[in-house]
mmCIF file with all atom_site columns, C-alpha atoms in Angstrom:
data_model
loop_
_atom_site.group_PDB
_atom_site.id
_atom_site.type_symbol
_atom_site.label_atom_id
_atom_site.label_alt_id
_atom_site.label_comp_id
_atom_site.label_asym_id
_atom_site.label_entity_id
_atom_site.label_seq_id
_atom_site.pdbx_PDB_ins_code
_atom_site.Cartn_x
_atom_site.Cartn_y
_atom_site.Cartn_z
_atom_site.occupancy
_atom_site.B_iso_or_equiv
_atom_site.pdbx_formal_charge
_atom_site.auth_seq_id
_atom_site.auth_comp_id
_atom_site.auth_asym_id
_atom_site.auth_atom_id
_atom_site.pdbx_PDB_model_num
ATOM 1   C CA . UNK A 1 1   ? 106.351 19.321 81.112  1.00 0.00 ? 727 UNK A CA 1
ATOM 2   C CA . UNK A 1 2   ? 107.256 21.561 78.233  1.00 0.00 ? 728 UNK A CA 1
ATOM 3   C CA . UNK A 1 3   ? 108.362 20.017 74.944  1.00 0.00 ? 729 UNK A CA 1
ATOM 4   C CA . UNK A 1 4   ? 110.065 22.095 72.264  1.00 0.00 ? 730 UNK A CA 1
ATOM 5   C CA . UNK A 1 5   ? 110.433 20.757 68.734  1.00 0.00 ? 731 UNK A CA 1
ATOM 6   C CA . UNK A 1 6   ? 112.833 22.456 66.315  1.00 0.00 ? 732 UNK A CA 1
ATOM 7   C CA . UNK A 1 7   ? 113.138 22.071 62.544  1.00 0.00 ? 733 UNK A CA 1
ATOM 8   C CA . UNK A 1 8   ? 115.117 21.611 60.465  1.00 0.00 ? 734 UNK A CA 1
ATOM 9   C CA . UNK A 1 9   ? 118.106 19.969 62.129  1.00 0.00 ? 735 UNK A CA 1
ATOM 10  C CA . UNK A 1 10  ? 120.344 21.175 59.304  1.00 0.00 ? 736 UNK A CA 1
ATOM 11  C CA . UNK A 1 11  ? 119.778 24.100 56.957  1.00 0.00 ? 737 UNK A CA 1
ATOM 12  C CA . UNK A 1 12  ? 122.033 25.076 54.091  1.00 0.00 ? 738 UNK A CA 1
ATOM 13  C CA . UNK A 1 13  ? 121.414 28.366 52.266  1.00 0.00 ? 739 UNK A CA 1
ATOM 14  C CA . UNK A 1 14  ? 123.302 30.462 49.754  1.00 0.00 ? 740 UNK A CA 1
ATOM 15  C CA . UNK A 1 15  ? 124.976 33.575 51.057  1.00 0.00 ? 741 UNK A CA 1
ATOM 16  C CA . UNK A 1 16  ? 122.577 36.479 50.742  1.00 0.00 ? 742 UNK A CA 1
ATOM 17  C CA . UNK A 1 17  ? 119.462 34.329 50.901  1.00 0.00 ? 743 UNK A CA 1
ATOM 18  C CA . UNK A 1 18  ? 117.104 34.123 53.874  1.00 0.00 ? 744 UNK A CA 1
ATOM 19  C CA . UNK A 1 19  ? 117.000 31.360 56.477  1.00 0.00 ? 745 UNK A CA 1
ATOM 20  C CA . UNK A 1 20  ? 114.007 30.332 58.539  1.00 0.00 ? 746 UNK A CA 1
ATOM 21  C CA . UNK A 1 21  ? 114.075 28.046 61.562  1.00 0.00 ? 747 UNK A CA 1
ATOM 22  C CA . UNK A 1 22  ? 110.842 26.902 63.174  1.00 0.00 ? 748 UNK A CA 1
ATOM 23  C CA . UNK A 1 23  ? 109.958 25.732 66.663  1.00 0.00 ? 749 UNK A CA 1
ATOM 24  C CA . UNK A 1 24  ? 106.807 24.503 68.314  1.00 0.00 ? 750 UNK A CA 1
ATOM 25  C CA . UNK A 1 25  ? 106.073 24.240 72.002  1.00 0.00 ? 751 UNK A CA 1
ATOM 26  C CA . UNK A 1 26  ? 103.531 22.303 73.976  1.00 0.00 ? 752 UNK A CA 1
ATOM 27  C CA . UNK A 1 27  ? 102.888 24.241 77.183  1.00 0.00 ? 753 UNK A CA 1
ATOM 28  C CA . UNK A 1 28  ? 100.376 27.035 76.692  1.00 0.00 ? 754 UNK A CA 1
ATOM 29  C CA . UNK A 1 29  ? 101.769 28.652 79.865  1.00 0.00 ? 755 UNK A CA 1
ATOM 30  C CA . UNK A 1 30  ? 105.093 29.355 78.153  1.00 0.00 ? 756 UNK A CA 1
ATOM 31  C CA . UNK A 1 31  ? 105.524 33.070 77.827  1.00 0.00 ? 757 UNK A CA 1
ATOM 32  C CA . UNK A 1 32  ? 109.138 33.764 76.891  1.00 0.00 ? 758 UNK A CA 1
ATOM 33  C CA . UNK A 1 33  ? 110.963 32.512 73.802  1.00 0.00 ? 759 UNK A CA 1
ATOM 34  C CA . UNK A 1 34  ? 114.680 33.224 73.371  1.00 0.00 ? 760 UNK A CA 1
ATOM 35  C CA . UNK A 1 35  ? 116.889 32.233 70.465  1.00 0.00 ? 761 UNK A CA 1
ATOM 36  C CA . UNK A 1 36  ? 120.544 31.389 70.955  1.00 0.00 ? 762 UNK A CA 1
ATOM 37  C CA . UNK A 1 37  ? 123.436 31.109 68.523  1.00 0.00 ? 763 UNK A CA 1
ATOM 38  C CA . UNK A 1 38  ? 126.227 28.720 69.418  1.00 0.00 ? 764 UNK A CA 1
ATOM 39  C CA . UNK A 1 39  ? 129.523 28.702 67.601  1.00 0.00 ? 765 UNK A CA 1
ATOM 40  C CA . UNK A 1 40  ? 131.850 25.737 67.817  1.00 0.00 ? 766 UNK A CA 1
ATOM 41  C CA . UNK A 1 41  ? 133.456 25.394 71.233  1.00 0.00 ? 767 UNK A CA 1
ATOM 42  C CA . UNK A 1 42  ? 131.590 28.336 72.726  1.00 0.00 ? 768 UNK A CA 1
ATOM 43  C CA . UNK A 1 43  ? 128.575 28.872 74.906  1.00 0.00 ? 769 UNK A CA 1
ATOM 44  C CA . UNK A 1 44  ? 125.214 29.918 73.475  1.00 0.00 ? 770 UNK A CA 1
ATOM 45  C CA . UNK A 1 45  ? 124.794 33.607 72.773  1.00 0.00 ? 771 UNK A CA 1
ATOM 46  C CA . UNK A 1 46  ? 121.387 35.248 73.034  1.00 0.00 ? 772 UNK A CA 1
ATOM 47  C CA . UNK A 1 47  ? 120.536 36.834 69.686  1.00 0.00 ? 773 UNK A CA 1
ATOM 48  C CA . UNK A 1 48  ? 116.883 37.745 70.045  1.00 0.00 ? 774 UNK A CA 1
ATOM 49  C CA . UNK A 1 49  ? 113.931 36.972 72.272  1.00 0.00 ? 775 UNK A CA 1
ATOM 50  C CA . UNK A 1 50  ? 110.201 37.529 72.295  1.00 0.00 ? 776 UNK A CA 1
ATOM 51  C CA . UNK A 1 51  ? 107.555 37.548 74.964  1.00 0.00 ? 777 UNK A CA 1
ATOM 52  C CA . UNK A 1 52  ? 104.070 36.207 74.558  1.00 0.00 ? 778 UNK A CA 1
ATOM 53  C CA . UNK A 1 53  ? 102.453 39.641 74.523  1.00 0.00 ? 779 UNK A CA 1
ATOM 54  C CA . UNK A 1 54  ? 103.880 40.475 71.074  1.00 0.00 ? 780 UNK A CA 1
ATOM 55  C CA . UNK A 1 55  ? 103.714 38.718 67.737  1.00 0.00 ? 781 UNK A CA 1
ATOM 56  C CA . UNK A 1 56  ? 106.914 39.874 66.099  1.00 0.00 ? 782 UNK A CA 1
ATOM 57  C CA . UNK A 1 57  ? 110.243 41.415 66.981  1.00 0.00 ? 783 UNK A CA 1
ATOM 58  C CA . UNK A 1 58  ? 113.013 42.546 64.681  1.00 0.00 ? 784 UNK A CA 1
ATOM 59  C CA . UNK A 1 59  ? 116.654 43.448 65.181  1.00 0.00 ? 785 UNK A CA 1
ATOM 60  C CA . UNK A 1 60  ? 118.465 44.364 61.963  1.00 0.00 ? 786 UNK A CA 1
ATOM 61  C CA . UNK A 1 61  ? 118.716 41.159 59.894  1.00 0.00 ? 787 UNK A CA 1
ATOM 62  C CA . UNK A 1 62  ? 117.121 38.971 62.535  1.00 0.00 ? 788 UNK A CA 1
ATOM 63  C CA . UNK A 1 63  ? 113.435 38.672 63.315  1.00 0.00 ? 789 UNK A CA 1
ATOM 64  C CA . UNK A 1 64  ? 111.308 36.367 65.411  1.00 0.00 ? 790 UNK A CA 1
ATOM 65  C CA . UNK A 1 65  ? 107.593 35.711 64.986  1.00 0.00 ? 791 UNK A CA 1
ATOM 66  C CA . UNK A 1 66  ? 105.275 34.113 67.503  1.00 0.00 ? 792 UNK A CA 1
ATOM 67  C CA . UNK A 1 67  ? 101.900 32.477 66.948  1.00 0.00 ? 793 UNK A CA 1
ATOM 68  C CA . UNK A 1 68  ? 100.450 31.757 70.376  1.00 0.00 ? 794 UNK A CA 1
ATOM 69  C CA . UNK A 1 69  ? 97.354  30.067 69.035  1.00 0.00 ? 795 UNK A CA 1
ATOM 70  C CA . UNK A 1 70  ? 99.337  27.559 67.040  1.00 0.00 ? 796 UNK A CA 1
ATOM 71  C CA . UNK A 1 71  ? 102.094 27.455 69.669  1.00 0.00 ? 797 UNK A CA 1
ATOM 72  C CA . UNK A 1 72  ? 104.919 28.019 67.262  1.00 0.00 ? 798 UNK A CA 1
ATOM 73  C CA . UNK A 1 73  ? 107.636 30.613 66.788  1.00 0.00 ? 799 UNK A CA 1
ATOM 74  C CA . UNK A 1 74  ? 110.206 31.150 64.077  1.00 0.00 ? 800 UNK A CA 1
ATOM 75  C CA . UNK A 1 75  ? 113.586 32.772 63.568  1.00 0.00 ? 801 UNK A CA 1
ATOM 76  C CA . UNK A 1 76  ? 114.156 34.631 60.324  1.00 0.00 ? 802 UNK A CA 1
ATOM 77  C CA . UNK A 1 77  ? 117.616 35.691 59.165  1.00 0.00 ? 803 UNK A CA 1
ATOM 78  C CA . UNK A 1 78  ? 117.759 37.828 56.041  1.00 0.00 ? 804 UNK A CA 1
ATOM 79  C CA . UNK A 1 79  ? 120.757 38.588 53.793  1.00 0.00 ? 805 UNK A CA 1
ATOM 80  C CA . UNK A 1 80  ? 122.706 35.736 55.347  1.00 0.00 ? 806 UNK A CA 1
ATOM 81  C CA . UNK A 1 81  ? 126.462 36.081 55.716  1.00 0.00 ? 807 UNK A CA 1
ATOM 82  C CA . UNK A 1 82  ? 129.202 33.485 56.305  1.00 0.00 ? 808 UNK A CA 1
ATOM 83  C CA . UNK A 1 83  ? 129.458 34.516 59.950  1.00 0.00 ? 809 UNK A CA 1
ATOM 84  C CA . UNK A 1 84  ? 125.849 33.440 60.447  1.00 0.00 ? 810 UNK A CA 1
ATOM 85  C CA . UNK A 1 85  ? 126.992 29.819 60.169  1.00 0.00 ? 811 UNK A CA 1
ATOM 86  C CA . UNK A 1 86  ? 126.448 28.252 63.593  1.00 0.00 ? 812 UNK A CA 1
ATOM 87  C CA . UNK A 1 87  ? 124.021 26.105 65.566  1.00 0.00 ? 813 UNK A CA 1
ATOM 88  C CA . UNK A 1 88  ? 120.850 27.912 66.557  1.00 0.00 ? 814 UNK A CA 1
ATOM 89  C CA . UNK A 1 89  ? 118.703 26.862 69.506  1.00 0.00 ? 815 UNK A CA 1
ATOM 90  C CA . UNK A 1 90  ? 115.199 27.964 70.289  1.00 0.00 ? 816 UNK A CA 1
ATOM 91  C CA . UNK A 1 91  ? 113.896 27.763 73.830  1.00 0.00 ? 817 UNK A CA 1
ATOM 92  C CA . UNK A 1 92  ? 110.744 28.303 75.778  1.00 0.00 ? 818 UNK A CA 1
ATOM 93  C CA . UNK A 1 93  ? 110.148 29.169 79.390  1.00 0.00 ? 819 UNK A CA 1
ATOM 94  C CA . UNK A 1 94  ? 106.943 28.163 81.061  1.00 0.00 ? 820 UNK A CA 1
ATOM 95  C CA . UNK A 1 95  ? 105.799 30.656 83.580  1.00 0.00 ? 821 UNK A CA 1
ATOM 96  C CA . UNK A 1 96  ? 104.081 27.806 85.330  1.00 0.00 ? 822 UNK A CA 1
ATOM 97  C CA . UNK A 1 97  ? 107.306 25.872 85.875  1.00 0.00 ? 823 UNK A CA 1
ATOM 98  C CA . UNK A 1 98  ? 109.428 28.908 86.545  1.00 0.00 ? 824 UNK A CA 1
ATOM 99  C CA . UNK A 1 99  ? 107.261 30.158 89.334  1.00 0.00 ? 825 UNK A CA 1
ATOM 100 C CA . UNK A 1 100 ? 107.207 26.735 90.891  1.00 0.00 ? 826 UNK A CA 1
ATOM 101 C CA . UNK A 1 101 ? 110.750 27.016 92.154  1.00 0.00 ? 827 UNK A CA 1
ATOM 102 C CA . UNK A 1 102 ? 113.803 24.923 91.385  1.00 0.00 ? 828 UNK A CA 1
ATOM 103 C CA . UNK A 1 103 ? 114.609 24.713 87.692  1.00 0.00 ? 829 UNK A CA 1
ATOM 104 C CA . UNK A 1 104 ? 114.569 27.715 85.440  1.00 0.00 ? 830 UNK A CA 1
ATOM 105 C CA . UNK A 1 105 ? 111.938 26.275 83.168  1.00 0.00 ? 831 UNK A CA 1
ATOM 106 C CA . UNK A 1 106 ? 114.079 26.865 80.084  1.00 0.00 ? 832 UNK A CA 1
ATOM 107 C CA . UNK A 1 107 ? 113.497 24.038 77.615  1.00 0.00 ? 833 UNK A CA 1
ATOM 108 C CA . UNK A 1 108 ? 115.683 23.948 74.520  1.00 0.00 ? 834 UNK A CA 1
ATOM 109 C CA . UNK A 1 109 ? 114.985 22.663 71.065  1.00 0.00 ? 835 UNK A CA 1
ATOM 110 C CA . UNK A 1 110 ? 117.478 20.208 69.623  1.00 0.00 ? 836 UNK A CA 1
ATOM 111 C CA . UNK A 1 111 ? 119.213 22.841 67.532  1.00 0.00 ? 837 UNK A CA 1
ATOM 112 C CA . UNK A 1 112 ? 119.609 23.716 63.853  1.00 0.00 ? 838 UNK A CA 1
ATOM 113 C CA . UNK A 1 113 ? 122.964 23.636 62.168  1.00 0.00 ? 839 UNK A CA 1
ATOM 114 C CA . UNK A 1 114 ? 122.868 26.583 59.759  1.00 0.00 ? 840 UNK A CA 1
ATOM 115 C CA . UNK A 1 115 ? 125.380 26.460 56.933  1.00 0.00 ? 841 UNK A CA 1
ATOM 116 C CA . UNK A 1 116 ? 125.880 29.511 54.732  1.00 0.00 ? 842 UNK A CA 1
ATOM 117 C CA . UNK A 1 117 ? 127.253 28.523 51.350  1.00 0.00 ? 843 UNK A CA 1
ATOM 118 C CA . UNK A 1 118 ? 129.545 31.151 49.778  1.00 0.00 ? 844 UNK A CA 1
ATOM 119 C CA . UNK B 2 1   ? 125.069 43.808 78.669  1.00 0.00 ? 27  UNK B CA 1
ATOM 120 C CA . UNK B 2 2   ? 125.191 41.032 81.223  1.00 0.00 ? 28  UNK B CA 1
ATOM 121 C CA . UNK B 2 3   ? 128.359 38.957 81.026  1.00 0.00 ? 29  UNK B CA 1
ATOM 122 C CA . UNK B 2 4   ? 128.853 35.475 82.423  1.00 0.00 ? 30  UNK B CA 1
ATOM 123 C CA . UNK B 2 5   ? 132.425 34.242 82.689  1.00 0.00 ? 31  UNK B CA 1
ATOM 124 C CA . UNK B 2 6   ? 133.371 30.592 83.025  1.00 0.00 ? 32  UNK B CA 1
ATOM 125 C CA . UNK B 2 7   ? 136.749 29.144 83.945  1.00 0.00 ? 33  UNK B CA 1
ATOM 126 C CA . UNK B 2 8   ? 138.596 27.117 82.865  1.00 0.00 ? 34  UNK B CA 1
ATOM 127 C CA . UNK B 2 9   ? 137.636 26.909 79.210  1.00 0.00 ? 35  UNK B CA 1
ATOM 128 C CA . UNK B 2 10  ? 139.069 23.431 79.008  1.00 0.00 ? 36  UNK B CA 1
ATOM 129 C CA . UNK B 2 11  ? 140.561 20.899 81.401  1.00 0.00 ? 37  UNK B CA 1
ATOM 130 C CA . UNK B 2 12  ? 142.044 17.425 81.119  1.00 0.00 ? 38  UNK B CA 1
ATOM 131 C CA . UNK B 2 13  ? 142.162 15.278 84.224  1.00 0.00 ? 39  UNK B CA 1
ATOM 132 C CA . UNK B 2 14  ? 142.870 11.730 85.180  1.00 0.00 ? 40  UNK B CA 1
ATOM 133 C CA . UNK B 2 15  ? 140.166 9.294  86.128  1.00 0.00 ? 41  UNK B CA 1
ATOM 134 C CA . UNK B 2 16  ? 139.391 9.434  89.852  1.00 0.00 ? 42  UNK B CA 1
ATOM 135 C CA . UNK B 2 17  ? 140.387 13.045 90.376  1.00 0.00 ? 43  UNK B CA 1
ATOM 136 C CA . UNK B 2 18  ? 138.069 15.992 90.976  1.00 0.00 ? 44  UNK B CA 1
ATOM 137 C CA . UNK B 2 19  ? 137.672 19.076 88.839  1.00 0.00 ? 45  UNK B CA 1
ATOM 138 C CA . UNK B 2 20  ? 136.212 22.453 89.800  1.00 0.00 ? 46  UNK B CA 1
ATOM 139 C CA . UNK B 2 21  ? 134.580 24.778 87.284  1.00 0.00 ? 47  UNK B CA 1
ATOM 140 C CA . UNK B 2 22  ? 133.803 28.384 88.140  1.00 0.00 ? 48  UNK B CA 1
ATOM 141 C CA . UNK B 2 23  ? 130.969 30.527 86.854  1.00 0.00 ? 49  UNK B CA 1
ATOM 142 C CA . UNK B 2 24  ? 130.955 34.266 87.534  1.00 0.00 ? 50  UNK B CA 1
ATOM 143 C CA . UNK B 2 25  ? 128.517 37.016 86.753  1.00 0.00 ? 51  UNK B CA 1
ATOM 144 C CA . UNK B 2 26  ? 130.806 39.925 85.947  1.00 0.00 ? 52  UNK B CA 1
ATOM 145 C CA . UNK B 2 27  ? 128.548 42.954 85.975  1.00 0.00 ? 53  UNK B CA 1
ATOM 146 C CA . UNK B 2 28  ? 125.479 41.852 87.843  1.00 0.00 ? 54  UNK B CA 1
ATOM 147 C CA . UNK B 2 29  ? 124.426 39.865 90.868  1.00 0.00 ? 55  UNK B CA 1
ATOM 148 C CA . UNK B 2 30  ? 122.778 36.519 90.345  1.00 0.00 ? 56  UNK B CA 1
ATOM 149 C CA . UNK B 2 31  ? 120.908 34.801 93.118  1.00 0.00 ? 57  UNK B CA 1
ATOM 150 C CA . UNK B 2 32  ? 120.394 31.883 90.778  1.00 0.00 ? 58  UNK B CA 1
ATOM 151 C CA . UNK B 2 33  ? 122.764 30.285 88.293  1.00 0.00 ? 59  UNK B CA 1
ATOM 152 C CA . UNK B 2 34  ? 122.192 27.242 86.135  1.00 0.00 ? 60  UNK B CA 1
ATOM 153 C CA . UNK B 2 35  ? 124.482 24.436 85.092  1.00 0.00 ? 61  UNK B CA 1
ATOM 154 C CA . UNK B 2 36  ? 124.052 22.603 81.789  1.00 0.00 ? 62  UNK B CA 1
ATOM 155 C CA . UNK B 2 37  ? 125.767 19.701 80.119  1.00 0.00 ? 63  UNK B CA 1
ATOM 156 C CA . UNK B 2 38  ? 126.067 19.339 76.370  1.00 0.00 ? 64  UNK B CA 1
ATOM 157 C CA . UNK B 2 39  ? 127.168 16.272 74.440  1.00 0.00 ? 65  UNK B CA 1
ATOM 158 C CA . UNK B 2 40  ? 128.565 16.643 70.908  1.00 0.00 ? 66  UNK B CA 1
ATOM 159 C CA . UNK B 2 41  ? 125.956 17.735 68.388  1.00 0.00 ? 67  UNK B CA 1
ATOM 160 C CA . UNK B 2 42  ? 123.229 17.688 71.000  1.00 0.00 ? 68  UNK B CA 1
ATOM 161 C CA . UNK B 2 43  ? 121.187 20.234 72.843  1.00 0.00 ? 69  UNK B CA 1
ATOM 162 C CA . UNK B 2 44  ? 121.804 21.595 76.305  1.00 0.00 ? 70  UNK B CA 1
ATOM 163 C CA . UNK B 2 45  ? 120.516 19.601 79.246  1.00 0.00 ? 71  UNK B CA 1
ATOM 164 C CA . UNK B 2 46  ? 119.880 21.326 82.534  1.00 0.00 ? 72  UNK B CA 1
ATOM 165 C CA . UNK B 2 47  ? 121.750 19.606 85.349  1.00 0.00 ? 73  UNK B CA 1
ATOM 166 C CA . UNK B 2 48  ? 120.999 21.777 88.336  1.00 0.00 ? 74  UNK B CA 1
ATOM 167 C CA . UNK B 2 49  ? 119.968 25.163 89.594  1.00 0.00 ? 75  UNK B CA 1
ATOM 168 C CA . UNK B 2 50  ? 122.436 26.862 91.886  1.00 0.00 ? 76  UNK B CA 1
ATOM 169 C CA . UNK B 2 51  ? 120.901 29.025 94.591  1.00 0.00 ? 77  UNK B CA 1
ATOM 170 C CA . UNK B 2 52  ? 122.942 31.581 96.510  1.00 0.00 ? 78  UNK B CA 1
ATOM 171 C CA . UNK B 2 53  ? 123.063 30.742 100.182 1.00 0.00 ? 79  UNK B CA 1
ATOM 172 C CA . UNK B 2 54  ? 121.121 27.504 99.918  1.00 0.00 ? 80  UNK B CA 1
ATOM 173 C CA . UNK B 2 55  ? 121.299 24.043 98.443  1.00 0.00 ? 81  UNK B CA 1
ATOM 174 C CA . UNK B 2 56  ? 121.273 23.491 94.726  1.00 0.00 ? 82  UNK B CA 1
ATOM 175 C CA . UNK B 2 57  ? 118.311 21.869 93.054  1.00 0.00 ? 83  UNK B CA 1
ATOM 176 C CA . UNK B 2 58  ? 119.219 18.950 90.826  1.00 0.00 ? 84  UNK B CA 1
ATOM 177 C CA . UNK B 2 59  ? 117.340 17.637 87.822  1.00 0.00 ? 85  UNK B CA 1
ATOM 178 C CA . UNK B 2 60  ? 116.146 14.079 87.824  1.00 0.00 ? 86  UNK B CA 1
ATOM 179 C CA . UNK B 2 61  ? 118.925 11.634 87.107  1.00 0.00 ? 87  UNK B CA 1
ATOM 180 C CA . UNK B 2 62  ? 121.770 13.986 88.083  1.00 0.00 ? 88  UNK B CA 1
ATOM 181 C CA . UNK B 2 63  ? 123.820 12.707 91.037  1.00 0.00 ? 89  UNK B CA 1
ATOM 182 C CA . UNK B 2 64  ? 124.230 15.485 93.567  1.00 0.00 ? 90  UNK B CA 1
ATOM 183 C CA . UNK B 2 65  ? 127.149 13.749 95.240  1.00 0.00 ? 91  UNK B CA 1
ATOM 184 C CA . UNK B 2 66  ? 128.876 13.468 91.910  1.00 0.00 ? 92  UNK B CA 1
ATOM 185 C CA . UNK B 2 67  ? 128.309 17.054 90.791  1.00 0.00 ? 93  UNK B CA 1
ATOM 186 C CA . UNK B 2 68  ? 128.807 19.310 93.797  1.00 0.00 ? 94  UNK B CA 1
ATOM 187 C CA . UNK B 2 69  ? 127.523 22.841 93.437  1.00 0.00 ? 95  UNK B CA 1
ATOM 188 C CA . UNK B 2 70  ? 128.437 25.747 95.672  1.00 0.00 ? 96  UNK B CA 1
ATOM 189 C CA . UNK B 2 71  ? 126.949 29.200 95.257  1.00 0.00 ? 97  UNK B CA 1
ATOM 190 C CA . UNK B 2 72  ? 128.753 31.090 97.996  1.00 0.00 ? 98  UNK B CA 1
ATOM 191 C CA . UNK B 2 73  ? 128.269 34.609 96.714  1.00 0.00 ? 99  UNK B CA 1
ATOM 192 C CA . UNK B 2 74  ? 125.981 36.579 94.440  1.00 0.00 ? 100 UNK B CA 1
ATOM 193 C CA . UNK B 2 75  ? 128.546 36.481 91.635  1.00 0.00 ? 101 UNK B CA 1
ATOM 194 C CA . UNK B 2 76  ? 130.107 33.035 91.868  1.00 0.00 ? 102 UNK B CA 1
ATOM 195 C CA . UNK B 2 77  ? 128.883 29.476 91.502  1.00 0.00 ? 103 UNK B CA 1
ATOM 196 C CA . UNK B 2 78  ? 131.164 26.457 91.280  1.00 0.00 ? 104 UNK B CA 1
ATOM 197 C CA . UNK B 2 79  ? 130.578 22.990 89.907  1.00 0.00 ? 105 UNK B CA 1
ATOM 198 C CA . UNK B 2 80  ? 132.902 20.249 91.140  1.00 0.00 ? 106 UNK B CA 1
ATOM 199 C CA . UNK B 2 81  ? 132.928 16.980 89.273  1.00 0.00 ? 107 UNK B CA 1
ATOM 200 C CA . UNK B 2 82  ? 134.070 14.485 91.900  1.00 0.00 ? 108 UNK B CA 1
ATOM 201 C CA . UNK B 2 83  ? 135.901 11.248 91.186  1.00 0.00 ? 109 UNK B CA 1
ATOM 202 C CA . UNK B 2 84  ? 135.687 11.943 87.478  1.00 0.00 ? 110 UNK B CA 1
ATOM 203 C CA . UNK B 2 85  ? 135.363 9.107  84.997  1.00 0.00 ? 111 UNK B CA 1
ATOM 204 C CA . UNK B 2 86  ? 135.684 9.110  81.198  1.00 0.00 ? 112 UNK B CA 1
ATOM 205 C CA . UNK B 2 87  ? 131.910 9.161  80.827  1.00 0.00 ? 113 UNK B CA 1
ATOM 206 C CA . UNK B 2 88  ? 131.895 12.535 82.600  1.00 0.00 ? 114 UNK B CA 1
ATOM 207 C CA . UNK B 2 89  ? 133.778 13.997 79.655  1.00 0.00 ? 115 UNK B CA 1
ATOM 208 C CA . UNK B 2 90  ? 131.503 16.656 78.219  1.00 0.00 ? 116 UNK B CA 1
ATOM 209 C CA . UNK B 2 91  ? 130.957 20.358 77.640  1.00 0.00 ? 117 UNK B CA 1
ATOM 210 C CA . UNK B 2 92  ? 129.668 22.051 80.799  1.00 0.00 ? 118 UNK B CA 1
ATOM 211 C CA . UNK B 2 93  ? 128.012 25.451 80.518  1.00 0.00 ? 119 UNK B CA 1
ATOM 212 C CA . UNK B 2 94  ? 126.641 27.795 83.136  1.00 0.00 ? 120 UNK B CA 1
ATOM 213 C CA . UNK B 2 95  ? 124.094 30.554 82.766  1.00 0.00 ? 121 UNK B CA 1
ATOM 214 C CA . UNK B 2 96  ? 122.623 33.323 84.867  1.00 0.00 ? 122 UNK B CA 1
ATOM 215 C CA . UNK B 2 97  ? 120.275 36.248 84.716  1.00 0.00 ? 123 UNK B CA 1
ATOM 216 C CA . UNK B 2 98  ? 119.826 39.368 86.757  1.00 0.00 ? 124 UNK B CA 1
ATOM 217 C CA . UNK B 2 99  ? 116.292 38.492 87.699  1.00 0.00 ? 125 UNK B CA 1
ATOM 218 C CA . UNK B 2 100 ? 113.455 36.281 86.522  1.00 0.00 ? 126 UNK B CA 1
ATOM 219 C CA . UNK B 2 101 ? 112.349 38.793 83.922  1.00 0.00 ? 127 UNK B CA 1
ATOM 220 C CA . UNK B 2 102 ? 115.810 39.209 82.398  1.00 0.00 ? 128 UNK B CA 1
ATOM 221 C CA . UNK B 2 103 ? 117.275 37.061 79.619  1.00 0.00 ? 129 UNK B CA 1
ATOM 222 C CA . UNK B 2 104 ? 119.547 34.179 80.477  1.00 0.00 ? 130 UNK B CA 1
ATOM 223 C CA . UNK B 2 105 ? 123.162 34.669 79.491  1.00 0.00 ? 131 UNK B CA 1
ATOM 224 C CA . UNK B 2 106 ? 125.597 31.818 79.106  1.00 0.00 ? 132 UNK B CA 1
ATOM 225 C CA . UNK B 2 107 ? 129.252 31.390 79.853  1.00 0.00 ? 133 UNK B CA 1
ATOM 226 C CA . UNK B 2 108 ? 131.585 30.106 77.157  1.00 0.00 ? 134 UNK B CA 1
ATOM 227 C CA . UNK B 2 109 ? 131.585 26.621 78.553  1.00 0.00 ? 135 UNK B CA 1
ATOM 228 C CA . UNK B 2 110 ? 134.228 24.240 79.909  1.00 0.00 ? 136 UNK B CA 1
ATOM 229 C CA . UNK B 2 111 ? 135.400 21.279 77.891  1.00 0.00 ? 137 UNK B CA 1
ATOM 230 C CA . UNK B 2 112 ? 136.181 18.479 80.346  1.00 0.00 ? 138 UNK B CA 1
ATOM 231 C CA . UNK B 2 113 ? 138.173 15.483 79.172  1.00 0.00 ? 139 UNK B CA 1
ATOM 232 C CA . UNK B 2 114 ? 138.741 12.639 81.620  1.00 0.00 ? 140 UNK B CA 1
ATOM 233 C CA . UNK B 2 115 ? 141.483 10.229 80.645  1.00 0.00 ? 141 UNK B CA 1
#
């Protein structure tokens, strides 16, 4: 099955600096890569996603890049603010598993605790 | 945007009792909903896929008689933790999407504490 690795597990950056979180996946059939932000005691919130037919997507201070050949994708947050502090999860969906019925095929990374230092 | 509502947000129950958690899609219909479990400082683990009008599909190692899932309508799925024990204490989260090509949206989770 799919295996998603996420690094680092903890990331501390100064307010205003950029933060980068990286994920790798194993299943070449994966074709959809969402990123979720989870604040303490809440459910994950979708912040950005990318499909395998594009290499980069940007939404204001957040961007995601995808390298299909290397099977890795990254989340970039620029001009970080205190409210960016949270746990971020990457995920991958394998079209192969999804179309097979049953589970949704969404495999999560282990999460990155992002700390924005004032 | 798509909104998934989960209720209750937290519940405390005694060992041996059953607890029902509701997951609703507020502004869209969802033929499929998903139930996850999350332990402190860990990632989300898929427990089961809830299918409207048919039986749920459980992941390996998840007891279907322990975690009963009912998806009676296109906007509501329920997870019932039966005969709860302290080790069932966890954060349970549901998710849904409008269709297979739409992003998954998550509810705000239910913190279950079994005493």
